[in-house]
GROMACS .gro file of C-alpha atoms in nm:
model
  432
    1UNK     CA    1   8.027   9.525  12.827
    2UNK     CA    2   8.215   9.738  12.615
    3UNK     CA    3   7.951   9.967  12.410
    4UNK     CA    4   8.058   9.907  12.099
    5UNK     CA    5   8.035   9.614  12.046
    6UNK     CA    6   7.641   9.703  12.112
    7UNK     CA    7   7.594   9.608  11.704
    8UNK     CA    8   7.751   9.277  11.705
    9UNK     CA    9   7.602   9.200  12.053
   10UNK     CA   10   7.232   9.107  11.849
   11UNK     CA   11   7.194   8.810  11.697
   12UNK     CA   12   7.522   8.873  11.576
   13UNK     CA   13   7.602   8.460  11.378
   14UNK     CA   14   7.252   8.632  11.165
   15UNK     CA   15   7.394   8.783  10.847
   16UNK     CA   16   7.137   8.975  10.693
   17UNK     CA   17   7.095   8.778  10.349
   18UNK     CA   18   7.045   9.162  10.173
   19UNK     CA   19   7.229   9.317   9.888
   20UNK     CA   20   7.373   9.567  10.085
   21UNK     CA   21   7.474   9.347  10.354
   22UNK     CA   22   7.630   9.081  10.118
   23UNK     CA   23   7.871   9.377   9.930
   24UNK     CA   24   7.987   9.491  10.340
   25UNK     CA   25   7.713   9.792  10.366
   26UNK     CA   26   7.523   9.786  10.639
   27UNK     CA   27   7.190   9.779  10.534
   28UNK     CA   28   7.054  10.035  10.816
   29UNK     CA   29   7.310  10.309  10.723
   30UNK     CA   30   7.315  10.258  10.366
   31UNK     CA   31   7.188  10.590  10.259
   32UNK     CA   32   7.452  10.727  10.560
   33UNK     CA   33   7.672  10.609  10.316
   34UNK     CA   34   7.526  10.802  10.026
   35UNK     CA   35   7.470  11.134  10.252
   36UNK     CA   36   7.826  11.092  10.334
   37UNK     CA   37   7.939  11.062   9.985
   38UNK     CA   38   7.760  11.472   9.865
   39UNK     CA   39   7.859  11.590  10.209
   40UNK     CA   40   8.206  11.486  10.065
   41UNK     CA   41   8.201  11.605   9.758
   42UNK     CA   42   8.107  11.942   9.845
   43UNK     CA   43   8.399  11.971  10.080
   44UNK     CA   44   8.630  11.813   9.815
   45UNK     CA   45   8.557  12.085   9.540
   46UNK     CA   46   8.790  12.332   9.664
   47UNK     CA   47   9.085  12.057   9.660
   48UNK     CA   48   9.236  12.127   9.365
   49UNK     CA   49   9.128  12.512   9.316
   50UNK     CA   50   9.201  12.718   9.689
   51UNK     CA   51   9.522  12.710   9.674
   52UNK     CA   52   9.593  12.854   9.321
   53UNK     CA   53   9.300  13.098   9.430
   54UNK     CA   54   9.387  13.233   9.710
   55UNK     CA   55   9.712  13.288   9.528
   56UNK     CA   56   9.596  13.427   9.290
   57UNK     CA   57   9.476  13.710   9.530
   58UNK     CA   58   9.765  13.784   9.602
   59UNK     CA   59   9.873  13.522   9.920
   60UNK     CA   60  10.249  13.381   9.863
   61UNK     CA   61  10.231  13.003   9.826
   62UNK     CA   62  10.392  13.017  10.197
   63UNK     CA   63  10.042  13.254  10.404
   64UNK     CA   64   9.861  12.979  10.201
   65UNK     CA   65  10.027  12.665  10.320
   66UNK     CA   66   9.965  12.800  10.710
   67UNK     CA   67   9.598  12.870  10.642
   68UNK     CA   68   9.581  12.513  10.542
   69UNK     CA   69   9.816  12.395  10.851
   70UNK     CA   70   9.540  12.606  11.063
   71UNK     CA   71   9.280  12.442  10.917
   72UNK     CA   72   9.460  12.075  10.921
   73UNK     CA   73   9.509  12.164  11.334
   74UNK     CA   74   9.103  12.263  11.355
   75UNK     CA   75   9.054  11.906  11.152
   76UNK     CA   76   9.303  11.722  11.414
   77UNK     CA   77   9.099  11.915  11.721
   78UNK     CA   78   8.770  11.763  11.554
   79UNK     CA   79   8.854  11.438  11.499
   80UNK     CA   80   8.979  11.348  11.844
   81UNK     CA   81   8.668  11.445  11.990
   82UNK     CA   82   8.446  11.334  11.712
   83UNK     CA   83   8.445  10.980  11.911
   84UNK     CA   84   8.502  11.053  12.219
   85UNK     CA   85   8.164  11.306  12.207
   86UNK     CA   86   8.011  10.997  12.020
   87UNK     CA   87   8.005  10.794  12.357
   88UNK     CA   88   7.831  11.075  12.514
   89UNK     CA   89   7.575  11.237  12.322
   90UNK     CA   90   7.545  10.928  12.059
   91UNK     CA   91   7.715  10.965  11.665
   92UNK     CA   92   7.356  11.164  11.522
   93UNK     CA   93   7.439  11.429  11.750
   94UNK     CA   94   7.790  11.439  11.655
   95UNK     CA   95   7.696  11.473  11.261
   96UNK     CA   96   7.410  11.714  11.300
   97UNK     CA   97   7.664  11.938  11.538
   98UNK     CA   98   7.944  11.948  11.222
   99UNK     CA   99   7.707  11.986  10.965
  100UNK     CA  100   7.580  12.301  11.172
  101UNK     CA  101   7.958  12.396  11.204
  102UNK     CA  102   8.052  12.326  10.852
  103UNK     CA  103   7.778  12.499  10.662
  104UNK     CA  104   7.823  12.883  10.973
  105UNK     CA  105   8.171  12.943  10.878
  106UNK     CA  106   8.152  12.839  10.513
  107UNK     CA  107   7.918  13.121  10.503
  108UNK     CA  108   8.133  13.329  10.723
  109UNK     CA  109   8.496  13.258  10.516
  110UNK     CA  110   8.284  13.314  10.168
  111UNK     CA  111   8.081  13.683  10.320
  112UNK     CA  112   8.403  13.783  10.490
  113UNK     CA  113   8.665  13.662  10.514
  114UNK     CA  114   8.706  13.674  10.062
  115UNK     CA  115   8.449  13.930   9.998
  116UNK     CA  116   8.712  14.187  10.266
  117UNK     CA  117   9.049  14.017  10.110
  118UNK     CA  118   9.155  14.026  10.516
  119UNK     CA  119   9.359  13.697  10.554
  120UNK     CA  120   9.345  13.726  10.962
  121UNK     CA  121   8.919  13.643  10.891
  122UNK     CA  122   9.014  13.430  10.613
  123UNK     CA  123   9.217  13.204  10.823
  124UNK     CA  124   9.025  13.213  11.150
  125UNK     CA  125   8.671  13.101  10.942
  126UNK     CA  126   8.826  12.868  10.714
  127UNK     CA  127   9.021  12.732  11.041
  128UNK     CA  128   8.634  12.722  11.199
  129UNK     CA  129   8.533  12.545  10.923
  130UNK     CA  130   8.779  12.297  10.949
  131UNK     CA  131   8.572  12.183  11.286
  132UNK     CA  132   8.284  12.030  11.090
  133UNK     CA  133   8.353  11.786  10.866
  134UNK     CA  134   8.576  11.544  11.058
  135UNK     CA  135   8.278  11.604  11.293
  136UNK     CA  136   8.015  11.488  11.056
  137UNK     CA  137   8.276  11.189  10.868
  138UNK     CA  138   8.370  11.044  11.150
  139UNK     CA  139   8.104  11.044  11.368
  140UNK     CA  140   7.934  10.868  11.096
  141UNK     CA  141   8.250  10.613  11.078
  142UNK     CA  142   8.172  10.548  11.472
  143UNK     CA  143   7.863  10.498  11.403
  144UNK     CA  144   7.901  10.250  11.093
  145UNK     CA  145   8.155   9.993  11.392
  146UNK     CA  146   7.869   9.990  11.613
  147UNK     CA  147   7.684   9.791  11.361
  148UNK     CA  148   7.885   9.636  11.142
  149UNK     CA  149   7.938   9.254  11.198
  150UNK     CA  150   8.344   9.228  11.287
  151UNK     CA  151   8.335   8.966  11.030
  152UNK     CA  152   8.304   9.259  10.754
  153UNK     CA  153   8.447   9.561  10.942
  154UNK     CA  154   8.674   9.603  10.714
  155UNK     CA  155   8.505   9.568  10.411
  156UNK     CA  156   8.246   9.839  10.575
  157UNK     CA  157   8.547  10.067  10.623
  158UNK     CA  158   8.617  10.017  10.314
  159UNK     CA  159   8.298  10.182  10.120
  160UNK     CA  160   8.279  10.457  10.417
  161UNK     CA  161   8.655  10.560  10.304
  162UNK     CA  162   8.475  10.488   9.862
  163UNK     CA  163   8.190  10.763   9.988
  164UNK     CA  164   8.475  10.952  10.249
  165UNK     CA  165   8.747  11.041   9.909
  166UNK     CA  166   8.470  10.981   9.601
  167UNK     CA  167   8.346  11.300   9.682
  168UNK     CA  168   8.680  11.459   9.870
  169UNK     CA  169   8.863  11.539   9.648
  170UNK     CA  170   8.759  11.269   9.363
  171UNK     CA  171   8.416  11.429   9.218
  172UNK     CA  172   8.426  11.703   9.425
  173UNK     CA  173   8.751  11.793   9.143
  174UNK     CA  174   8.556  11.676   8.867
  175UNK     CA  175   8.262  11.954   8.998
  176UNK     CA  176   8.565  12.196   9.042
  177UNK     CA  177   8.651  12.160   8.662
  178UNK     CA  178   8.283  12.160   8.491
  179UNK     CA  179   8.235  12.481   8.735
  180UNK     CA  180   8.524  12.670   8.760
  181UNK     CA  181   8.568  12.735   8.362
  182UNK     CA  182   8.165  12.868   8.328
  183UNK     CA  183   8.093  13.026   8.625
  184UNK     CA  184   8.419  13.103   8.863
  185UNK     CA  185   8.545  13.043   9.169
  186UNK     CA  186   8.413  13.216   9.384
  187UNK     CA  187   8.029  13.104   9.266
  188UNK     CA  188   8.113  12.702   9.275
  189UNK     CA  189   8.224  12.772   9.648
  190UNK     CA  190   7.885  12.823   9.675
  191UNK     CA  191   7.780  12.504   9.530
  192UNK     CA  192   7.952  12.358   9.708
  193UNK     CA  193   7.778  12.463   9.980
  194UNK     CA  194   7.484  12.361   9.816
  195UNK     CA  195   7.582  11.971   9.805
  196UNK     CA  196   7.750  11.968  10.191
  197UNK     CA  197   7.394  12.070  10.294
  198UNK     CA  198   7.195  11.845  10.086
  199UNK     CA  199   7.429  11.524  10.209
  200UNK     CA  200   7.323  11.647  10.552
  201UNK     CA  201   7.045  11.565  10.460
  202UNK     CA  202   7.018  11.349  10.338
  203UNK     CA  203   7.215  11.139  10.610
  204UNK     CA  204   7.008  11.267  10.918
  205UNK     CA  205   6.617  11.225  10.712
  206UNK     CA  206   6.738  10.849  10.554
  207UNK     CA  207   6.958  10.729  10.806
  208UNK     CA  208   6.685  10.595  11.156
  209UNK     CA  209   6.878  10.347  11.333
  210UNK     CA  210   6.820  10.403  11.675
  211UNK     CA  211   7.190  10.290  11.839
  212UNK     CA  212   7.289  10.620  11.657
  213UNK     CA  213   7.119  10.854  11.904
  214UNK     CA  214   7.179  10.715  12.242
  215UNK     CA  215   7.497  10.751  12.416
  216UNK     CA  216   7.725  10.478  12.446
  217UNK     CA  217   7.893  10.501  12.777
  218UNK     CA  218   7.718  10.449  13.112
  219UNK     CA  219   7.530  10.780  13.278
  220UNK     CA  220   7.774  10.840  13.505
  221UNK     CA  221   8.057  10.877  13.205
  222UNK     CA  222   8.102  11.282  13.158
  223UNK     CA  223   8.230  11.428  12.853
  224UNK     CA  224   8.606  11.545  12.957
  225UNK     CA  225   8.618  11.180  13.116
  226UNK     CA  226   8.524  11.037  12.749
  227UNK     CA  227   8.798  11.342  12.637
  228UNK     CA  228   9.076  11.219  12.875
  229UNK     CA  229   8.996  10.855  12.816
  230UNK     CA  230   9.068  10.901  12.439
  231UNK     CA  231   9.406  11.011  12.507
  232UNK     CA  232   9.563  10.750  12.775
  233UNK     CA  233   9.408  10.450  12.535
  234UNK     CA  234   9.745  10.534  12.336
  235UNK     CA  235  10.053  10.444  12.642
  236UNK     CA  236   9.758  10.176  12.799
  237UNK     CA  237   9.732  10.021  12.484
  238UNK     CA  238  10.092  10.145  12.267
  239UNK     CA  239   9.999   9.944  11.955
  240UNK     CA  240   9.710  10.199  11.919
  241UNK     CA  241  10.016  10.505  11.949
  242UNK     CA  242  10.159  10.376  11.663
  243UNK     CA  243   9.849  10.304  11.456
  244UNK     CA  244   9.796  10.695  11.558
  245UNK     CA  245  10.123  10.802  11.405
  246UNK     CA  246  10.047  10.613  11.090
  247UNK     CA  247   9.721  10.682  11.035
  248UNK     CA  248   9.878  11.077  11.032
  249UNK     CA  249  10.148  10.931  10.814
  250UNK     CA  250   9.904  10.761  10.579
  251UNK     CA  251   9.708  11.150  10.424
  252UNK     CA  252   9.995  11.379  10.525
  253UNK     CA  253  10.137  11.376  10.211
  254UNK     CA  254   9.817  11.399  10.020
  255UNK     CA  255   9.690  11.715  10.212
  256UNK     CA  256  10.053  11.862  10.155
  257UNK     CA  257  10.053  11.767   9.795
  258UNK     CA  258   9.695  12.012   9.739
  259UNK     CA  259   9.902  12.315   9.859
  260UNK     CA  260  10.214  12.291   9.660
  261UNK     CA  261  10.107  12.072   9.323
  262UNK     CA  262   9.898  12.250   9.135
  263UNK     CA  263  10.170  12.540   9.118
  264UNK     CA  264  10.384  12.210   9.048
  265UNK     CA  265  10.207  12.099   8.722
  266UNK     CA  266   9.999  12.414   8.594
  267UNK     CA  267  10.281  12.622   8.616
  268UNK     CA  268  10.639  12.428   8.601
  269UNK     CA  269  10.459  12.186   8.390
  270UNK     CA  270  10.289  12.382   8.191
  271UNK     CA  271   9.923  12.168   8.170
  272UNK     CA  272   9.632  12.356   8.209
  273UNK     CA  273   9.456  12.382   8.522
  274UNK     CA  274   9.146  12.183   8.389
  275UNK     CA  275   9.404  11.907   8.323
  276UNK     CA  276   9.560  11.958   8.720
  277UNK     CA  277   9.203  11.885   8.770
  278UNK     CA  278   9.142  11.552   8.599
  279UNK     CA  279   9.474  11.470   8.717
  280UNK     CA  280   9.362  11.493   9.073
  281UNK     CA  281   9.031  11.345   9.009
  282UNK     CA  282   9.227  11.009   8.846
  283UNK     CA  283   9.461  10.997   9.186
  284UNK     CA  284   9.158  10.964   9.358
  285UNK     CA  285   8.875  10.770   9.127
  286UNK     CA  286   9.177  10.481   9.099
  287UNK     CA  287   9.179  10.577   9.504
  288UNK     CA  288   8.823  10.459   9.576
  289UNK     CA  289   8.811  10.210   9.355
  290UNK     CA  290   9.128  10.008   9.563
  291UNK     CA  291   8.947  10.146   9.862
  292UNK     CA  292   8.644   9.873   9.783
  293UNK     CA  293   8.929   9.626   9.700
  294UNK     CA  294   9.200   9.669   9.995
  295UNK     CA  295   8.882   9.609  10.226
  296UNK     CA  296   8.801   9.306  10.103
  297UNK     CA  297   9.194   9.212  10.066
  298UNK     CA  298   9.301   9.313  10.366
  299UNK     CA  299   9.002   9.088  10.557
  300UNK     CA  300   9.203   8.824  10.356
  301UNK     CA  301   9.610   8.871  10.368
  302UNK     CA  302   9.622   9.058  10.706
  303UNK     CA  303   9.580   9.399  10.784
  304UNK     CA  304   9.885   9.456  10.909
  305UNK     CA  305  10.030   9.326  10.634
  306UNK     CA  306   9.825   9.566  10.347
  307UNK     CA  307   9.835   9.852  10.527
  308UNK     CA  308  10.229   9.775  10.535
  309UNK     CA  309  10.303   9.651  10.201
  310UNK     CA  310  10.089   9.844   9.993
  311UNK     CA  311  10.016  10.091  10.210
  312UNK     CA  312  10.345  10.178  10.346
  313UNK     CA  313  10.593  10.078  10.126
  314UNK     CA  314  10.395  10.087   9.781
  315UNK     CA  315  10.316  10.517   9.794
  316UNK     CA  316  10.745  10.523   9.862
  317UNK     CA  317  10.757  10.470   9.556
  318UNK     CA  318  10.444  10.602   9.430
  319UNK     CA  319  10.506  10.916   9.560
  320UNK     CA  320  10.869  10.906   9.422
  321UNK     CA  321  10.717  10.829   9.094
  322UNK     CA  322  10.441  11.129   9.156
  323UNK     CA  323  10.757  11.398   9.101
  324UNK     CA  324  11.028  11.198   8.848
  325UNK     CA  325  10.779  11.035   8.600
  326UNK     CA  326  10.634  11.376   8.490
  327UNK     CA  327  10.930  11.524   8.521
  328UNK     CA  328  11.161  11.333   8.322
  329UNK     CA  329  10.868  11.236   8.054
  330UNK     CA  330  10.672  11.576   8.073
  331UNK     CA  331  10.388  11.357   7.912
  332UNK     CA  332  10.026  11.419   8.082
  333UNK     CA  333   9.936  11.071   7.978
  334UNK     CA  334  10.246  10.927   8.218
  335UNK     CA  335  10.150  11.180   8.540
  336UNK     CA  336   9.822  11.078   8.489
  337UNK     CA  337   9.956  10.713   8.479
  338UNK     CA  338  10.157  10.755   8.798
  339UNK     CA  339   9.880  10.928   8.972
  340UNK     CA  340   9.669  10.641   8.931
  341UNK     CA  341   9.896  10.423   9.083
  342UNK     CA  342   9.936  10.671   9.416
  343UNK     CA  343   9.578  10.644   9.413
  344UNK     CA  344   9.635  10.312   9.424
  345UNK     CA  345   9.856  10.250   9.743
  346UNK     CA  346   9.690  10.520   9.924
  347UNK     CA  347   9.420  10.341   9.950
  348UNK     CA  348   9.656  10.023  10.095
  349UNK     CA  349   9.578  10.220  10.414
  350UNK     CA  350   9.174  10.107  10.433
  351UNK     CA  351   9.214   9.828  10.685
  352UNK     CA  352   9.374  10.089  10.934
  353UNK     CA  353   9.020  10.177  11.083
  354UNK     CA  354   8.992   9.798  11.163
  355UNK     CA  355   9.228   9.716  11.294
  356UNK     CA  356   9.195   9.950  11.508
  357UNK     CA  357   8.908   9.894  11.674
  358UNK     CA  358   9.047   9.509  11.694
  359UNK     CA  359   9.395   9.620  11.888
  360UNK     CA  360   9.194   9.787  12.228
  361UNK     CA  361   8.892   9.586  12.176
  362UNK     CA  362   8.723   9.674  12.537
  363UNK     CA  363   8.762  10.052  12.465
  364UNK     CA  364   8.689  10.048  12.026
  365UNK     CA  365   8.568  10.414  12.084
  366UNK     CA  366   8.908  10.540  12.218
  367UNK     CA  367   9.074  10.375  11.994
  368UNK     CA  368   8.871  10.544  11.703
  369UNK     CA  369   8.936  10.859  11.883
  370UNK     CA  370   9.313  10.825  11.829
  371UNK     CA  371   9.299  10.730  11.493
  372UNK     CA  372   9.043  11.059  11.356
  373UNK     CA  373   9.349  11.196  11.622
  374UNK     CA  374   9.621  11.119  11.402
  375UNK     CA  375   9.340  11.157  11.031
  376UNK     CA  376   9.332  11.515  11.162
  377UNK     CA  377   9.680  11.570  11.265
  378UNK     CA  378   9.753  11.516  10.887
  379UNK     CA  379   9.534  11.745  10.798
  380UNK     CA  380   9.816  12.013  10.937
  381UNK     CA  381  10.077  11.798  10.926
  382UNK     CA  382  10.080  11.796  10.517
  383UNK     CA  383  10.028  12.122  10.437
  384UNK     CA  384  10.324  12.264  10.714
  385UNK     CA  385  10.588  12.056  10.618
  386UNK     CA  386  10.490  12.207  10.269
  387UNK     CA  387  10.509  12.524  10.454
  388UNK     CA  388  10.855  12.529  10.640
  389UNK     CA  389  11.007  12.287  10.380
  390UNK     CA  390  10.903  12.382  10.037
  391UNK     CA  391  11.154  12.691  10.031
  392UNK     CA  392  11.454  12.606  10.145
  393UNK     CA  393  11.487  12.255   9.934
  394UNK     CA  394  11.219  12.273   9.706
  395UNK     CA  395  10.952  12.038   9.543
  396UNK     CA  396  11.179  11.730   9.530
  397UNK     CA  397  11.316  11.786   9.839
  398UNK     CA  398  10.952  11.769  10.011
  399UNK     CA  399  10.867  11.494   9.783
  400UNK     CA  400  11.192  11.296   9.928
  401UNK     CA  401  11.042  11.403  10.292
  402UNK     CA  402  10.684  11.266  10.243
  403UNK     CA  403  10.812  10.896  10.045
  404UNK     CA  404  11.076  10.883  10.394
  405UNK     CA  405  10.766  10.949  10.569
  406UNK     CA  406  10.558  10.666  10.423
  407UNK     CA  407  10.869  10.434  10.398
  408UNK     CA  408  10.871  10.498  10.837
  409UNK     CA  409  10.518  10.428  10.823
  410UNK     CA  410  10.493  10.099  10.684
  411UNK     CA  411  10.830   9.991  10.943
  412UNK     CA  412  10.580  10.073  11.212
  413UNK     CA  413  10.329   9.896  11.070
  414UNK     CA  414  10.483   9.542  11.067
  415UNK     CA  415  10.439   9.575  11.459
  416UNK     CA  416  10.113   9.584  11.503
  417UNK     CA  417   9.928   9.254  11.562
  418UNK     CA  418   9.578   9.200  11.617
  419UNK     CA  419   9.352   9.177  11.922
  420UNK     CA  420   9.158   8.857  11.792
  421UNK     CA  421   8.856   8.804  11.865
  422UNK     CA  422   8.709   8.436  12.013
  423UNK     CA  423   8.464   8.432  11.765
  424UNK     CA  424   8.712   8.528  11.448
  425UNK     CA  425   8.777   8.223  11.241
  426UNK     CA  426   9.075   8.061  11.285
  427UNK     CA  427   9.221   8.170  10.870
  428UNK     CA  428   9.164   8.505  10.982
  429UNK     CA  429   9.384   8.434  11.297
  430UNK     CA  430   9.693   8.284  11.053
  431UNK     CA  431   9.667   8.545  10.757
  432UNK     CA  432   9.668   8.803  11.056
   0.00000   0.00000   0.00000
């Protein structure tokens, strides 16, 4: 039996009629979504201010890009580990480890790295902090997959990404826009730490669902075996490897944007920092709304088609618009408009999480590890592209590179075909 089907094997035909279940939120995990939101708000506070803060402290934009890249490498590793370790330790323990790592290395980053203005210590502490949020967030993602019914899986994923991006960077940026002018960036980072701790407490105290505390694979399987399996699935079932690449491209430009768009909009476009933070919040406010909508749309229109047309091809157009419209019109309102469009198309990738587990129905844990590896790698890839190409190509060149990547991801998504479970409706099968 596939351990990831445990949540669906218990009376699969008897759907709970509670409001949360009808909305697509597994009732047993509802406080987990609240905790995830608070955690990601804290994690997202720095998203629009850390890059200019470090540059203001004397670091070059290239150095900041590489700090983000090393951080992204740690995120990629933790994203890969999250699914495999959830197999052998249970999602709850992985979440606890992620929360602990985030808090420990954030405190060291603030007290040792920033206070001593030591680039090596900043690089080490900030990078190691990157291990925290993927273990916390993607550990909870695994928990969702073992509880949510298959027919509502994309909707549950939509709520996960609603909470995830609702915090990082949407509400996180709003918190920063309120706190930074009044308290300064450094105190704001400490407020973010308190929000992360609060989110962790809400999730761990509020969720008592028993399956998440148990290992999900047979007792004889060890962590190393689970890790090897999570990579081997990429060539055993090549479509999952393709899905990993699509997921990596999905948010690579997003994290790349956080490195250089604050400077582009505040210095080149001349917008005040508060307006940039409001623009960033508008992008991801649109994103969290459309995360829910595309979860529902994907269940009806088809998961792969939604990812390809709305996600890949949509982001190709809106990425270019994000540069050309502000440059041509020099209008903050027009910049907000294209930002909202970009946030909406970015949400088109939401059904990919449900699609990946169905591409390998007998190895859902391994497929999720590969998906999370792609998610983590995007945090490294985007800033790395900026660090390598920003100086020779400029902002316009980097935007075209990101647009080309989105176009490529849309083409790849069209090659994905879903393995339809026997009890899935014929209507859904035809839609996909």
